[in-house]
XYZ file of C-alpha atoms in Angstrom:
679
model
C 38.516 -18.125 -11.890
C 40.871 -17.037 -14.698
C 42.226 -13.527 -15.262
C 40.822 -11.572 -18.231
C 41.881 -8.308 -19.893
C 39.568 -5.515 -20.982
C 42.155 -4.368 -23.609
C 44.220 -7.483 -24.388
C 45.838 -5.865 -27.482
C 47.963 -3.746 -25.167
C 49.802 -6.902 -24.083
C 51.713 -6.878 -27.406
C 53.775 -4.048 -25.932
C 55.389 -6.614 -23.633
C 57.734 -7.446 -26.537
C 59.291 -3.997 -26.020
C 60.846 -5.450 -22.881
C 63.228 -7.438 -25.105
C 65.082 -4.231 -26.002
C 66.753 -3.592 -22.593
C 67.570 -7.307 -22.369
C 69.304 -7.213 -25.758
C 71.219 -4.075 -24.828
C 72.359 -5.663 -21.608
C 73.511 -8.860 -23.311
C 75.580 -7.183 -26.031
C 76.730 -4.376 -23.734
C 77.860 -1.808 -26.367
C 79.709 0.309 -23.791
C 83.437 1.095 -24.760
C 86.117 0.976 -22.059
C 88.962 3.435 -21.736
C 92.410 2.004 -20.818
C 94.276 3.587 -17.883
C 97.834 2.492 -17.107
C 99.032 1.980 -13.572
C 102.601 1.461 -12.486
C 101.661 -1.301 -10.104
C 98.319 -3.183 -9.939
C 99.295 -5.548 -7.183
C 97.176 -3.748 -4.521
C 94.124 -3.188 -6.799
C 93.735 -6.667 -8.173
C 91.634 -8.163 -5.349
C 89.457 -5.020 -5.024
C 88.846 -4.877 -8.791
C 87.615 -8.479 -8.921
C 85.208 -7.936 -6.009
C 83.754 -4.632 -7.392
C 83.246 -6.139 -10.796
C 81.132 -8.972 -9.337
C 78.977 -6.554 -7.282
C 78.490 -4.197 -10.206
C 77.357 -7.032 -12.438
C 74.821 -8.232 -9.840
C 73.551 -4.673 -9.270
C 73.071 -4.119 -13.002
C 71.125 -7.368 -13.308
C 68.833 -6.338 -10.419
C 68.241 -2.872 -11.932
C 67.484 -4.475 -15.275
C 65.035 -6.905 -13.674
C 63.279 -4.137 -11.707
C 62.911 -1.958 -14.803
C 61.506 -4.886 -16.814
C 59.038 -5.715 -14.042
C 57.979 -2.076 -13.651
C 57.407 -1.638 -17.400
C 55.565 -4.973 -17.556
C 53.263 -3.888 -14.712
C 52.511 -0.599 -16.493
C 51.638 -2.400 -19.737
C 49.465 -4.938 -17.894
C 47.730 -2.121 -15.988
C 46.830 -0.398 -19.274
C 45.275 -3.638 -20.521
C 42.996 -3.535 -17.411
C 43.087 -7.054 -15.957
C 39.992 -8.293 -14.130
C 38.258 -11.406 -12.884
C 34.597 -11.327 -13.986
C 32.202 -12.060 -11.119
C 29.576 -13.509 -13.420
C 32.065 -15.644 -15.252
C 31.487 -13.724 -18.491
C 33.933 -11.474 -20.269
C 33.201 -7.754 -20.264
C 32.361 -6.052 -23.526
C 31.779 -2.412 -24.317
C 28.079 -1.905 -23.585
C 27.200 0.911 -25.933
C 23.502 0.343 -25.192
C 23.791 -0.369 -21.478
C 20.361 0.023 -19.796
C 20.286 0.647 -16.046
C 17.049 1.015 -14.032
C 17.156 2.410 -10.500
C 14.173 2.093 -8.142
C 14.200 4.190 -4.955
C 11.656 3.126 -2.356
C 10.171 6.401 -1.092
C 7.389 4.947 1.063
C 6.876 6.296 4.573
C 8.949 3.549 6.175
C 12.031 5.016 4.457
C 11.718 7.999 6.803
C 13.368 5.794 9.405
C 16.958 6.281 10.536
C 20.079 4.410 9.432
C 23.624 4.758 10.757
C 24.158 7.539 8.201
C 20.866 9.407 8.725
C 17.423 9.441 7.113
C 17.054 6.280 5.000
C 15.477 8.002 1.991
C 18.171 10.698 1.852
C 20.917 8.080 2.201
C 19.295 6.065 -0.606
C 19.153 9.149 -2.854
C 22.838 9.912 -2.156
C 23.718 6.318 -3.010
C 21.743 6.663 -6.237
C 23.729 9.826 -7.049
C 26.976 7.861 -6.588
C 25.689 5.074 -8.774
C 24.635 7.391 -11.612
C 27.952 9.266 -11.543
C 29.888 5.988 -11.732
C 28.038 4.847 -14.858
C 29.613 5.356 -18.293
C 28.408 8.316 -20.337
C 26.781 6.034 -22.890
C 24.520 4.352 -20.273
C 20.744 4.708 -20.599
C 19.202 5.337 -17.194
C 15.661 5.096 -15.884
C 14.624 6.282 -12.424
C 11.602 4.799 -10.639
C 9.857 5.393 -7.330
C 6.439 4.676 -5.822
C 5.165 7.809 -7.584
C 7.050 7.180 -10.855
C 6.087 3.672 -11.878
C 6.516 3.778 -15.666
C 8.864 5.489 -18.131
C 9.016 5.106 -21.885
C 12.173 7.169 -22.416
C 15.644 6.879 -20.941
C 17.643 9.602 -19.224
C 21.242 10.729 -19.406
C 23.292 11.142 -16.245
C 22.330 14.771 -15.585
C 18.636 14.091 -16.186
C 18.758 11.058 -13.905
C 20.341 13.087 -11.090
C 17.652 15.766 -11.475
C 14.927 13.124 -11.353
C 16.393 11.610 -8.166
C 16.451 15.032 -6.507
C 12.694 15.364 -7.094
C 11.828 12.222 -5.119
C 10.086 12.945 -1.799
C 8.345 10.686 0.774
C 5.106 9.229 -0.564
C 2.043 7.580 0.930
C 2.145 5.058 -1.924
C 3.429 1.651 -0.945
C 3.918 -0.607 -3.972
C 4.610 -4.314 -3.668
C 8.132 -5.258 -4.759
C 6.887 -7.779 -7.331
C 4.624 -5.162 -8.917
C 7.470 -2.640 -9.011
C 9.794 -5.031 -10.838
C 6.988 -6.036 -13.211
C 6.369 -2.361 -14.028
C 10.069 -1.847 -14.747
C 10.135 -4.962 -16.907
C 7.119 -3.781 -18.928
C 9.088 -0.689 -19.968
C 11.809 -2.901 -21.520
C 10.179 -6.270 -22.208
C 12.742 -7.675 -24.655
C 15.993 -6.093 -23.496
C 18.661 -7.373 -21.165
C 18.101 -5.263 -18.097
C 19.921 -4.532 -14.859
C 17.879 -3.135 -11.975
C 19.024 -1.638 -8.672
C 16.386 -1.682 -5.916
C 17.207 0.700 -3.063
C 14.909 -0.071 -0.122
C 14.577 -1.040 3.529
C 12.659 -4.155 2.350
C 9.814 -3.946 4.813
C 8.107 -7.325 5.086
C 4.655 -5.957 4.249
C 6.020 -4.585 0.960
C 8.806 -6.953 -0.132
C 6.995 -10.015 -1.515
C 10.062 -11.904 -2.768
C 8.046 -15.097 -3.108
C 6.079 -13.536 -6.003
C 9.134 -12.583 -8.062
C 9.433 -14.502 -11.313
C 12.472 -16.000 -13.023
C 13.813 -13.975 -15.946
C 17.098 -14.876 -17.630
C 17.403 -11.377 -19.151
C 16.910 -9.618 -15.814
C 19.531 -8.916 -13.166
C 18.335 -7.376 -9.919
C 20.627 -5.918 -7.264
C 18.840 -5.466 -3.935
C 20.532 -2.605 -2.063
C 19.562 -2.916 1.607
C 19.330 0.073 3.966
C 19.197 -1.350 7.453
C 17.009 0.805 9.702
C 17.731 1.321 13.363
C 15.287 -0.285 15.785
C 12.483 2.050 16.815
C 9.023 1.934 18.376
C 5.794 2.976 16.697
C 2.372 3.738 18.142
C -0.362 3.765 15.502
C -3.777 5.420 15.371
C -5.110 2.390 13.545
C -8.821 2.899 12.807
C -12.145 4.148 14.142
C -15.826 3.393 13.594
C -19.349 3.918 14.899
C -21.379 0.893 15.973
C -24.515 2.886 15.118
C -23.588 4.837 12.015
C -26.664 7.087 11.779
C -25.768 10.509 13.098
C -28.449 12.539 14.856
C -28.057 15.776 16.772
C -28.531 15.557 20.513
C -28.110 11.907 21.596
C -24.694 10.827 22.840
C -22.760 8.711 20.353
C -19.978 6.221 20.880
C -16.856 6.187 18.725
C -14.668 3.073 18.815
C -10.951 3.755 18.392
C -8.298 1.119 17.738
C -4.663 1.848 18.610
C -1.772 -0.523 17.841
C 1.552 -0.700 19.667
C 4.352 -1.923 17.382
C 7.070 -1.926 20.041
C 8.645 -4.204 22.614
C 7.378 -2.386 25.689
C 4.000 -1.736 27.286
C 2.650 1.808 27.006
C 0.462 3.297 29.732
C -1.965 6.223 29.808
C -1.513 7.224 26.177
C -3.556 10.432 25.653
C -6.041 10.538 22.758
C -7.506 13.793 21.500
C -10.706 14.141 19.492
C -11.082 17.410 17.596
C -14.417 18.219 15.918
C -14.622 21.134 13.479
C -11.298 22.507 14.785
C -12.476 22.485 18.425
C -11.261 20.041 21.065
C -14.230 17.770 21.795
C -12.953 15.193 24.240
C -9.764 13.643 25.618
C -9.258 10.018 26.578
C -6.399 7.690 27.459
C -5.512 4.089 26.766
C -3.049 1.388 27.884
C -1.609 -0.735 25.080
C 0.576 -3.780 25.706
C 3.628 -4.435 23.574
C 3.056 -5.871 20.085
C -0.716 -5.696 20.428
C -3.785 -3.565 19.723
C -6.370 -2.101 22.028
C -9.834 -0.630 21.437
C -11.224 2.225 23.482
C -14.474 4.160 23.227
C -14.954 7.923 23.163
C -18.388 9.378 23.897
C -19.623 12.769 22.764
C -22.652 14.522 21.271
C -23.287 16.647 18.199
C -25.293 19.669 19.258
C -26.125 21.155 15.887
C -27.043 20.059 12.402
C -23.922 20.462 10.286
C -21.074 18.842 8.439
C -18.744 17.224 10.976
C -15.010 17.076 10.234
C -13.062 15.367 12.999
C -9.523 14.281 13.810
C -8.152 11.733 16.288
C -4.585 12.366 17.458
C -1.853 10.748 19.525
C 1.764 11.770 20.143
C 4.509 9.464 18.891
C 8.015 9.924 17.468
C 9.941 9.461 15.134
C 7.287 7.906 12.835
C 4.487 10.457 12.755
C 2.472 9.895 9.567
C 0.124 7.449 11.378
C -0.457 9.615 14.477
C -3.601 11.262 13.082
C -6.823 9.765 11.792
C -9.321 11.976 9.975
C -13.031 11.180 9.652
C -16.173 13.077 8.741
C -19.929 12.722 8.450
C -23.124 14.747 8.294
C -25.624 14.924 11.134
C -29.334 14.389 10.504
C -32.537 15.431 12.193
C -34.855 13.085 10.323
C -34.801 9.426 9.332
C -36.266 9.061 5.838
C -38.420 6.007 5.088
C -39.889 5.003 1.743
C -42.985 2.813 1.588
C -43.586 1.270 -1.845
C -47.228 0.165 -1.935
C -48.979 -2.209 -4.286
C -52.272 -0.323 -3.898
C -53.129 1.168 -0.518
C -50.888 2.737 2.074
C -50.287 0.912 5.346
C -52.096 3.018 7.910
C -50.413 1.320 10.862
C -46.933 2.188 9.586
C -48.016 5.721 8.659
C -49.362 6.279 12.176
C -46.214 4.885 13.818
C -43.686 6.970 11.885
C -45.911 9.977 11.356
C -46.212 10.600 15.102
C -42.444 10.970 15.630
C -40.663 14.114 14.414
C -37.425 12.137 13.979
C -38.964 10.139 11.126
C -40.395 11.138 7.782
C -42.226 8.545 5.715
C -42.948 8.866 2.017
C -45.546 6.670 0.320
C -45.445 5.905 -3.417
C -47.104 3.384 -5.673
C -45.064 1.130 -7.948
C -45.599 3.203 -11.140
C -43.803 6.114 -9.440
C -40.575 4.152 -8.826
C -38.701 5.590 -11.821
C -38.771 9.050 -10.231
C -37.316 7.932 -6.915
C -33.754 7.834 -5.585
C -33.382 4.940 -3.169
C -30.080 5.807 -1.517
C -31.442 8.827 0.381
C -33.747 6.553 2.445
C -32.697 4.669 5.567
C -35.425 2.058 5.103
C -37.527 0.858 2.148
C -40.750 -0.978 2.997
C -42.220 -3.207 0.271
C -45.824 -3.071 1.427
C -47.804 -6.021 0.042
C -45.918 -5.930 -3.266
C -47.258 -8.759 -5.427
C -44.657 -8.767 -8.209
C -41.166 -7.347 -8.764
C -40.150 -6.467 -12.332
C -36.550 -6.793 -13.526
C -35.762 -3.062 -13.324
C -37.229 -2.796 -9.831
C -35.336 -5.937 -8.812
C -32.028 -4.506 -10.040
C -32.590 -1.246 -8.138
C -33.384 -3.157 -4.931
C -30.278 -5.328 -5.267
C -28.066 -2.277 -5.819
C -29.631 -0.550 -2.817
C -28.970 -3.614 -0.655
C -25.427 -4.016 -1.926
C -24.689 -0.399 -1.016
C -25.913 -0.925 2.556
C -29.668 -0.259 2.503
C -32.375 -1.883 4.628
C -35.455 -3.453 3.024
C -38.544 -4.801 4.813
C -40.925 -7.028 2.845
C -44.543 -7.365 4.075
C -46.305 -10.079 2.055
C -49.615 -9.783 0.272
C -52.249 -12.510 0.160
C -51.195 -12.984 -3.491
C -47.510 -13.357 -4.396
C -46.301 -13.748 -7.980
C -43.336 -15.911 -9.020
C -41.218 -12.791 -9.651
C -41.136 -12.063 -5.907
C -39.615 -15.453 -5.103
C -37.205 -15.057 -8.027
C -35.939 -11.832 -6.448
C -35.690 -13.524 -3.045
C -33.780 -16.443 -4.577
C -31.331 -14.064 -6.244
C -30.437 -12.548 -2.866
C -30.457 -15.978 -1.130
C -33.484 -15.101 1.021
C -36.302 -17.466 2.107
C -39.039 -18.026 -0.471
C -42.732 -17.774 0.335
C -44.437 -21.179 0.171
C -48.030 -22.057 1.024
C -50.178 -20.224 3.601
C -50.624 -22.021 6.942
C -53.961 -21.126 8.597
C -53.152 -22.861 11.888
C -53.177 -20.328 14.708
C -49.712 -19.866 16.175
C -47.968 -17.564 18.587
C -44.509 -16.029 18.544
C -42.752 -18.387 20.893
C -39.169 -17.201 20.699
C -37.589 -13.785 20.048
C -33.874 -13.515 19.250
C -33.202 -10.756 21.782
C -29.449 -10.766 21.018
C -29.997 -9.793 17.402
C -28.462 -6.481 16.342
C -31.978 -5.264 15.686
C -32.759 -5.420 19.418
C -29.619 -3.896 20.863
C -30.530 -1.812 23.944
C -34.199 -2.910 23.647
C -34.608 -5.894 25.979
C -33.072 -6.090 29.425
C -34.862 -9.345 30.173
C -37.658 -11.110 28.276
C -39.569 -13.348 30.643
C -40.497 -16.853 29.559
C -44.178 -16.235 30.271
C -44.301 -12.960 28.350
C -47.442 -12.567 26.242
C -46.229 -12.369 22.621
C -48.347 -11.682 19.511
C -50.727 -14.247 18.070
C -50.441 -15.278 14.431
C -53.712 -16.398 12.802
C -52.215 -17.327 9.437
C -48.782 -16.988 7.834
C -46.662 -18.058 4.915
C -44.269 -20.912 5.458
C -40.748 -19.868 4.521
C -38.094 -21.987 2.846
C -34.609 -22.317 4.313
C -31.990 -21.122 1.802
C -28.337 -22.131 1.952
C -27.274 -18.784 3.356
C -25.065 -18.573 6.474
C -26.274 -15.013 7.135
C -29.890 -16.130 7.618
C -31.157 -15.107 11.050
C -34.559 -16.195 12.384
C -35.638 -13.373 14.719
C -39.189 -14.618 15.514
C -40.103 -18.312 15.655
C -43.182 -20.350 16.528
C -43.127 -23.208 19.007
C -42.696 -25.536 16.024
C -39.677 -23.495 14.783
C -41.565 -21.967 11.876
C -39.933 -18.711 10.775
C -42.098 -15.619 11.272
C -39.543 -12.813 10.939
C -36.120 -13.243 9.313
C -33.064 -11.279 8.272
C -30.434 -11.991 5.641
C -27.428 -9.950 4.621
C -26.896 -9.080 0.977
C -23.831 -7.019 0.154
C -23.638 -4.378 2.860
C -27.413 -4.289 3.369
C -30.085 -6.254 5.200
C -33.324 -7.758 3.913
C -36.023 -8.371 6.555
C -39.120 -10.474 5.872
C -42.412 -10.896 7.719
C -44.134 -14.189 7.003
C -47.499 -12.565 7.791
C -49.428 -9.490 6.729
C -50.050 -6.795 9.361
C -53.811 -6.800 8.888
C -56.051 -7.927 11.741
C -57.153 -11.127 10.001
C -53.527 -12.285 9.919
C -52.225 -11.225 13.369
C -52.696 -8.979 16.373
C -49.088 -7.850 16.019
C -50.101 -4.269 15.239
C -51.424 -3.836 18.784
C -48.431 -5.410 20.495
C -45.548 -3.284 21.936
C -42.848 -5.393 20.237
C -43.683 -3.978 16.804
C -42.722 -0.401 17.665
C -39.019 -0.959 18.549
C -38.778 -3.487 15.718
C -39.816 -1.040 12.996
C -37.995 1.944 14.516
C -34.736 0.023 14.837
C -35.087 -1.234 11.272
C -34.540 2.323 10.078
C -31.726 2.945 12.548
C -29.607 -0.097 11.670
C -29.205 1.064 8.110
C -25.621 0.948 6.839
C -26.363 3.006 3.740
C -24.220 5.953 4.770
C -21.116 7.530 3.418
C -17.907 6.066 4.749
C -16.431 8.172 7.510
C -13.026 7.950 5.805
C -11.236 6.497 2.778
C -7.721 5.230 2.225
C -5.236 7.116 0.089
C -3.767 5.105 -2.771
C -6.930 3.185 -3.624
C -9.484 3.760 -6.375
C -12.135 5.021 -3.994
C -15.820 5.434 -4.813
C -17.776 8.021 -2.823
C -21.550 7.525 -2.736
C -23.398 10.809 -2.462
C -26.337 10.706 -0.063
C -28.474 12.571 -2.603
C -28.655 12.319 -6.360
C -27.149 15.176 -8.360
C -27.193 15.568 -12.129
C -25.032 18.596 -12.961
C -25.233 20.219 -16.361
C -22.332 20.291 -18.811
C -20.779 23.353 -17.195
C -21.045 22.154 -13.582
C -18.426 19.974 -11.941
C -18.093 18.324 -8.565
C -15.027 19.424 -6.607
C -13.239 17.779 -3.699
C -11.293 20.464 -1.914
C -9.502 21.627 1.180
C -8.847 25.363 1.036
C -6.496 25.336 4.025
C -3.914 23.145 2.271
C -4.775 24.408 -1.215
C -6.113 21.195 -2.791
C -8.942 21.218 -5.323
C -9.579 18.217 -7.587
C -12.361 17.276 -10.008
C -13.372 13.609 -9.526
C -15.058 11.403 -12.090
C -18.842 11.601 -11.660
C -21.082 8.591 -12.406
C -24.880 8.352 -12.195
C -25.833 4.739 -11.476
C -28.962 2.856 -12.446
C -30.705 3.460 -9.109
C -30.526 7.246 -9.561
C -27.584 7.632 -7.172
C -24.442 9.634 -7.856
C -20.936 8.304 -7.303
C -17.594 10.073 -7.379
C -14.376 8.212 -8.207
C -11.115 9.766 -7.011
C -8.624 7.350 -8.633
C -5.196 8.390 -7.303
C -5.767 12.143 -7.168
C -5.513 12.767 -3.411
C -2.166 12.259 -1.671
C -2.503 14.128 1.656
C -4.242 12.801 4.751
C -6.917 15.388 5.595
C -10.617 16.258 5.760
C -12.168 17.456 2.497
C -15.494 18.884 1.351
C -17.465 17.932 -1.762
C -18.920 20.960 -3.504
C -21.149 21.691 -6.468
C -21.464 25.309 -7.619
C -19.420 26.316 -4.548
C -22.062 24.814 -2.228
C -20.967 22.110 0.220
C -23.085 19.021 -0.382
C -21.096 16.425 1.555
C -17.830 15.795 3.348
C -15.164 13.117 3.016
C -11.888 12.229 4.697
C -8.745 10.491 3.474
C -6.053 8.789 5.551
C -2.688 7.261 4.784
C -2.686 3.447 4.626
C -1.394 1.755 7.781
C 0.468 -1.137 6.139
C 3.775 0.758 6.567
C 3.272 1.046 10.321
C 4.395 -2.523 11.056
C 8.162 -2.045 11.507
C 9.389 -5.445 10.408
C 12.189 -5.727 7.836
C 14.120 -8.450 6.035
C 17.792 -8.896 6.949
C 20.472 -9.436 4.293
C 20.679 -13.183 4.920
C 16.898 -13.568 4.733
C 16.793 -11.820 1.353
C 19.628 -13.994 0.032
C 17.729 -17.116 1.082
C 14.539 -15.921 -0.629
C 16.175 -15.048 -3.969
C 18.445 -18.092 -4.092
C 16.119 -19.994 -6.410
C 15.372 -17.063 -8.725
C 18.486 -16.160 -10.657
C 22.201 -16.487 -10.020
C 22.607 -12.910 -11.281
C 20.439 -11.544 -8.456
C 22.377 -10.269 -5.459
C 22.001 -8.412 -2.171
C 24.193 -5.412 -1.349
C 24.519 -3.939 2.115
C 24.811 -0.169 1.717
C 26.831 0.179 4.953
C 29.806 -1.946 3.826
C 31.398 0.382 1.268
C 30.467 3.011 -1.302
C 27.698 1.840 -3.563
C 29.514 3.138 -6.652
C 32.476 0.836 -5.925
C 30.198 -2.132 -5.428
C 28.361 -1.301 -8.631
C 31.544 -0.977 -10.680
C 32.783 -4.272 -9.315
C 29.446 -5.881 -10.030
C 29.281 -4.484 -13.556
C 32.929 -4.781 -14.596
C 34.277 -7.569 -12.404
C 37.067 -7.419 -9.828
C 39.743 -5.211 -11.380
C 43.470 -5.347 -10.662
C 44.954 -2.449 -12.651
C 45.514 -0.445 -9.467
C 47.545 -3.293 -8.012
C 49.798 -3.399 -11.069
C 50.350 0.390 -10.937
C 51.357 0.076 -7.276
C 53.739 -2.763 -8.166
C 55.310 -0.640 -10.928
C 55.880 2.237 -8.515
C 57.331 -0.170 -5.980
C 59.816 -1.548 -8.528
C 60.873 1.983 -9.564
C 61.374 2.875 -5.897
C 63.552 -0.188 -5.253
C 65.565 0.644 -8.384
C 66.177 4.139 -7.074
C 67.367 2.777 -3.746
C 69.801 0.367 -5.479
C 71.285 3.178 -7.528
C 72.121 5.151 -4.397
C 74.056 2.223 -2.940
C 77.817 2.222 -3.543
C 79.267 -0.760 -5.240
């Protein structure tokens, strides 16, 4: 590659070197004559000294010319451009610097904490830029900027960057930076550890006006134990009975871990302690059992001990305990006395009966079960409310009437449920019960083949929709469906093919009906999530409907850490209230939802776990992935040399002015040594 000069006009000064040459050639020095009486002894010495003096003068002349030439060339700033293009004065040079401040950058490098090392490297880079450069600083919390910064402003912005729970995909980050300068030639420096879960190089797009320098901070190998997730198999929370919490822990290390202690804290009091063994590079699920003794808001925390990565050691969750299961029976005309008697005799259940005209006054999401008792038709508004309730996790039981309008089957078709066909008056008997269905968990130990099951005197034949979630819970000997379940959204729709009146069946007198109906209300998944993930646009469904006036606002707060936000409140079509948090909460903790300073619900937020997998791209892997993108893209290892030197070389080419200055000094030194030698 040829040598170029940043200031080639300075090379004209090389003609000045002709002056000492001319002086030497004409040699204007005058000699003074000295007479000797006898020169016989000086003749040989004079000839020898004259030859040495002439050679010495030529060497001094040559050294001076070379030294001056090196100085002139150094001032013209010779360089070899890396990109093959000549350098020009970039009066509008635009530099964008992205510092990855996700939790993984809390890891250690050879020079200390990765994020702090990255910030120091960014300081070096900014200081090495020319004063006319326009600078933009980005991080996971600062994703867009419309104005550019000077060097002092950029340094101040870098100092403000702290670890963040936000983890933005690399492709999205570069797209965001590009959107700020869509038509300009742009150079970007990405300072990151390039964790594999975040660095999606395969989604980067070609852009001839974009140059990206990937500055790699290689983290030291470390182990990480993660409190991954938790859940309840039976999500309805009653006081008294023992509940079972499933806890998943992941071991992202190369060694097995034994007897890892797990602590469960409920309302700031230690509730239970367990332990778990987790093999290397795997996950394990354990179960913790405990009881809630009083009706209250429960705020809990699961904890393990692990170092140096600690952000994923805690998992917060919360819920509200209940004393009563609420059931809504929507009746066409008359109430179902059998269902009233069943639920009315148990203090743990409260049933409410309404007729269809009263639907507009009712909020569905506060009920664990909705029974459609002999409903003959379903209007569009009612249908929409039922679908929303199902999508949000509600349970619906449909008991058919002897007359069914087309609108009922239209609703069933919309949710991919079996349609009601003709009535079959052939007497049948329940021949098979799906005892392994979720509905019958902990109900049957063993159902004998000769067990006397209910008789069915007449029933509707049910179609078979193309729905993989369809489950036939009761069947006749001829495989006719008598009781089915389908899943729609998060909810379940159950259907009887027969009415519960005595002319249809003797089911009402059989013991199997009691656990069936009771468990229908207990398998409801229409509950508030026990925790949400920070960084997502979360929607919190309130268990009751609230319509605050213009002066009232919902608040999500935690007084201990001093956080109080006002979420967006939305009242949906089924009379439920939803709160949207957008990106307002950044700390993993338990929070309360208040209205007029009264606690109405609780919620918990946890950091995402995608940063917990400690797997990173090496320099060679990154080079292989970006090879097809752009020849201007490059990978820089931050450990090799100062980033500012690499940046200057990248921006201005490989410069040689220092070499020419050293050569000039060397020539002057040799000249000085020659002068001290006697001729």
